[in-house]
Tab-separated table of C-alpha atoms and ligand atoms in Angstrom:
chain	number	residue	atom	x	y	z
A	1	MET	CA	41.536	93.468	-27.337
A	2	ASN	CA	38.706	92.951	-24.833
A	3	ASN	CA	36.274	90.088	-25.243
A	4	ILE	CA	32.629	91.102	-25.369
A	5	ILE	CA	30.672	88.651	-23.252
A	6	LEU	CA	26.915	88.424	-23.733
A	7	CYS	CA	24.689	87.353	-20.860
A	8	GLY	CA	20.959	87.135	-20.334
A	9	PHE	CA	18.062	84.756	-19.931
A	10	MET	CA	17.436	81.853	-22.316
A	11	GLY	CA	15.837	83.246	-25.469
A	12	CYS	CA	17.211	86.798	-25.110
A	13	GLY	CA	19.235	86.337	-28.326
A	14	LYS	CA	22.767	85.677	-27.081
A	15	THR	CA	23.404	83.127	-29.812
A	16	SER	CA	21.516	84.556	-32.785
A	17	VAL	CA	22.389	88.195	-32.166
A	18	GLY	CA	25.881	87.251	-30.980
A	19	ARG	CA	26.730	85.521	-34.258
A	20	ARG	CA	25.608	88.473	-36.375
A	21	PHE	CA	27.323	90.968	-34.117
A	22	ALA	CA	30.596	89.033	-34.248
A	23	ARG	CA	30.462	88.865	-38.039
A	24	GLN	CA	29.859	92.600	-38.355
A	25	ALA	CA	32.436	93.518	-35.702
A	26	LYS	CA	34.942	91.156	-37.372
A	27	ARG	CA	35.499	89.377	-34.087
A	28	GLU	CA	35.702	85.651	-33.510
A	29	TYR	CA	32.462	84.174	-32.128
A	30	ILE	CA	32.503	81.713	-29.237
A	31	ASP	CA	29.360	79.965	-28.043
A	32	LEU	CA	30.161	78.376	-24.694
A	33	ASP	CA	27.313	75.827	-24.835
A	34	LEU	CA	28.343	74.793	-28.334
A	35	GLN	CA	31.946	74.527	-27.189
A	36	LEU	CA	30.891	72.167	-24.373
A	37	GLU	CA	28.848	70.134	-26.829
A	38	GLU	CA	31.814	69.841	-29.180
A	39	GLU	CA	34.227	68.961	-26.377
A	40	THR	CA	32.005	66.265	-24.852
A	41	GLY	CA	30.219	65.013	-27.959
A	42	LEU	CA	26.928	65.425	-26.069
A	43	THR	CA	24.152	67.982	-26.329
A	44	VAL	CA	23.481	70.268	-23.363
A	45	ALA	CA	20.271	68.288	-22.750
A	46	GLU	CA	22.280	65.034	-22.701
A	47	LEU	CA	24.882	66.549	-20.364
A	48	PHE	CA	22.139	67.500	-17.898
A	49	GLU	CA	20.525	64.091	-18.220
A	50	ARG	CA	23.653	61.949	-17.916
A	51	PHE	CA	25.807	63.934	-15.517
A	52	GLY	CA	23.380	66.245	-13.735
A	53	VAL	CA	23.234	69.970	-13.383
A	54	ALA	CA	26.170	70.271	-10.935
A	55	ARG	CA	28.584	68.625	-13.386
A	56	PHE	CA	27.236	70.801	-16.200
A	57	ARG	CA	27.923	73.898	-14.069
A	58	ASP	CA	31.494	72.703	-13.418
A	59	LEU	CA	32.107	72.206	-17.143
A	60	GLU	CA	30.604	75.616	-17.819
A	61	HIS	CA	32.910	77.131	-15.207
A	62	GLU	CA	35.969	75.531	-16.828
A	63	ALA	CA	34.856	76.937	-20.193
A	64	ILE	CA	34.595	80.426	-18.702
A	65	ARG	CA	38.043	80.118	-17.119
A	66	GLY	CA	39.314	79.212	-20.574
A	67	LEU	CA	38.278	82.649	-21.847
A	68	ALA	CA	41.326	84.075	-20.085
A	69	ARG	CA	43.346	82.737	-23.034
A	70	ARG	CA	41.145	84.424	-25.646
A	71	ILE	CA	41.141	88.019	-26.827
A	72	GLY	CA	38.876	90.103	-29.009
A	73	CYS	CA	36.068	87.555	-29.176
A	74	VAL	CA	32.302	87.821	-28.900
A	75	VAL	CA	31.221	85.228	-26.343
A	76	ALA	CA	27.676	83.903	-25.961
A	77	THR	CA	27.298	82.430	-22.469
A	78	GLY	CA	24.571	80.018	-21.365
A	79	GLY	CA	21.698	81.654	-19.496
A	80	GLY	CA	22.853	80.417	-16.100
A	81	ALA	CA	26.556	81.141	-16.441
A	82	LEU	CA	26.791	84.701	-15.195
A	83	THR	CA	24.466	84.108	-12.273
A	84	PHE	CA	27.309	82.352	-10.413
A	85	ALA	CA	29.888	84.357	-8.480
A	86	ARG	CA	32.771	82.028	-9.394
A	87	ASN	CA	32.103	82.605	-13.094
A	88	ILE	CA	31.892	86.361	-12.745
A	89	ALA	CA	35.124	86.290	-10.747
A	90	ALA	CA	36.814	84.299	-13.521
A	91	ILE	CA	36.176	86.977	-16.143
A	92	ASP	CA	39.075	89.252	-16.992
A	93	ARG	CA	38.450	92.802	-15.764
A	94	ARG	CA	39.335	94.125	-19.209
A	95	ASP	CA	36.501	92.183	-20.833
A	96	THR	CA	33.093	93.772	-21.312
A	97	VAL	CA	29.985	91.980	-20.074
A	98	VAL	CA	26.776	93.030	-21.824
A	99	PHE	CA	23.319	92.076	-20.594
A	100	LEU	CA	20.818	91.391	-23.391
A	101	ASP	CA	17.716	92.602	-21.607
A	102	ALA	CA	14.382	91.351	-22.954
A	103	PRO	CA	11.104	90.901	-21.031
A	104	PHE	CA	10.142	87.435	-19.839
A	105	GLU	CA	7.311	87.198	-22.385
A	106	VAL	CA	9.720	87.760	-25.272
A	107	CYS	CA	12.225	85.198	-23.982
A	108	TYR	CA	9.553	82.660	-23.108
A	109	GLY	CA	7.911	82.947	-26.516
A	110	ARG	CA	11.242	81.997	-28.091
A	111	ILE	CA	12.081	79.081	-25.782
A	112	LYS	CA	8.789	77.483	-24.830
A	113	ASN	CA	8.959	74.781	-27.493
A	114	SER	CA	12.680	74.113	-27.190
A	115	ASP	CA	14.335	71.099	-25.586
A	116	ARG	CA	16.300	73.178	-23.063
A	117	PRO	CA	16.436	71.152	-19.839
A	118	LEU	CA	15.241	74.046	-17.658
A	119	VAL	CA	12.298	74.706	-19.944
A	120	ARG	CA	11.301	71.040	-19.973
A	121	SER	CA	11.571	70.703	-16.192
A	122	ASN	CA	9.926	73.943	-15.046
A	123	THR	CA	6.424	75.387	-15.255
A	124	PRO	CA	6.078	78.792	-16.948
A	125	GLU	CA	5.482	80.296	-13.479
A	126	ALA	CA	8.699	78.789	-12.116
A	127	LEU	CA	10.599	80.058	-15.158
A	128	ARG	CA	9.226	83.540	-14.599
A	129	GLN	CA	10.476	83.432	-11.005
A	130	LEU	CA	13.884	82.255	-12.199
A	131	PHE	CA	13.860	85.094	-14.724
A	132	ASP	CA	13.148	87.674	-11.987
A	133	THR	CA	15.936	86.379	-9.745
A	134	ARG	CA	18.412	86.127	-12.579
A	135	ARG	CA	17.671	89.556	-14.010
A	136	ALA	CA	19.147	91.109	-10.875
A	137	ALA	CA	22.238	88.907	-11.271
A	138	TYR	CA	22.715	89.867	-14.935
A	139	LEU	CA	22.414	93.557	-14.070
A	140	ALA	CA	25.040	93.137	-11.372
A	141	ALA	CA	27.412	91.149	-13.613
A	142	ALA	CA	27.200	93.389	-16.672
A	143	SER	CA	28.748	96.786	-17.176
A	144	THR	CA	26.089	97.697	-19.711
A	145	ALA	CA	22.688	96.492	-20.925
A	146	VAL	CA	21.109	96.523	-24.367
A	147	ASP	CA	17.369	96.353	-25.081
A	148	ALA	CA	17.117	92.872	-26.591
A	149	ALA	CA	13.404	93.103	-27.384
A	150	LEU	CA	14.272	95.322	-30.355
A	151	PRO	CA	14.636	93.813	-33.849
A	152	HIS	CA	17.905	91.926	-34.154
A	153	ASP	CA	19.572	94.433	-36.470
A	154	GLU	CA	18.973	97.177	-33.896
A	155	VAL	CA	20.398	95.005	-31.111
A	156	VAL	CA	23.438	94.303	-33.294
A	157	SER	CA	23.919	97.986	-33.957
A	158	ALA	CA	23.703	98.767	-30.203
A	159	LEU	CA	26.332	96.070	-29.611
A	160	LEU	CA	28.576	97.563	-32.304
A	161	ASP	CA	28.366	100.869	-30.398
A	162	VAL	CA	29.335	99.088	-27.170
A	163	SER	CA	32.266	97.407	-28.888
A	164	ARG	CA	33.516	100.746	-30.273
A	165	LEU	CA	33.099	102.520	-26.948
A	166	THR	CA	34.794	99.837	-24.875
A	167	ALA	CA	37.594	98.782	-27.253
A	168	ARG	CA	40.817	98.408	-25.273
B	1	S3P	C1	20.812	77.380	-19.191
B	1	S3P	C2	20.757	77.985	-20.429
B	1	S3P	C3	21.179	77.302	-21.652
B	1	S3P	C4	22.182	76.197	-21.335
B	1	S3P	C5	21.640	75.286	-20.297
B	1	S3P	C6	21.345	76.009	-18.985
B	1	S3P	C7	20.362	78.159	-18.011
B	1	S3P	O1	21.766	78.236	-22.570
B	1	S3P	O2	23.400	76.737	-20.903
B	1	S3P	O3	20.480	74.707	-20.797
B	1	S3P	O4	20.693	77.795	-16.868
B	1	S3P	O5	19.664	79.173	-18.227
B	1	S3P	P1	20.898	79.333	-23.405
B	1	S3P	O6	20.726	80.517	-22.515
B	1	S3P	O7	21.769	79.631	-24.577
B	1	S3P	O8	19.636	78.700	-23.772
């Protein structure tokens, strides 16, 4: 069965909605950031700090390549993952990439007090610019988008529709 891969900006709900969606769809849930944290014993913030962003992106890429061995899962990617061509290329064509599309203000409101490295190291204006650039990348990478500004149960129900419609 196809994996359903969630992409979108930090704070769009990939993790929180993804977990609930997986439970309701009876699919295994994979959080790529969490997987990296478990594999390395370091938090994402520590990985950025100790090894730098380039190494983090390489680890993230390896994690995405590893999805080729998984089937039928719901996968929450990190916000940068599907903005890189090599990661998009590594995704199985049978999998379904869904963009969780929420406005910058919604995402920013959810992340502004977090310890995410990109939030700590960027001004709100710089993050908005990153958001604008990345939105185009998410739209290009995904085969469908869901309005992620809606209440979580509505986002989950839209994702359940996607999973029914794309099951293969
Ligand atoms: C990142 C998003 C984070 C995490 C890392 C880099 C990004 O994941 O992968 O901090 O480049 O947007 P979330 O989108 O789950 O916060």
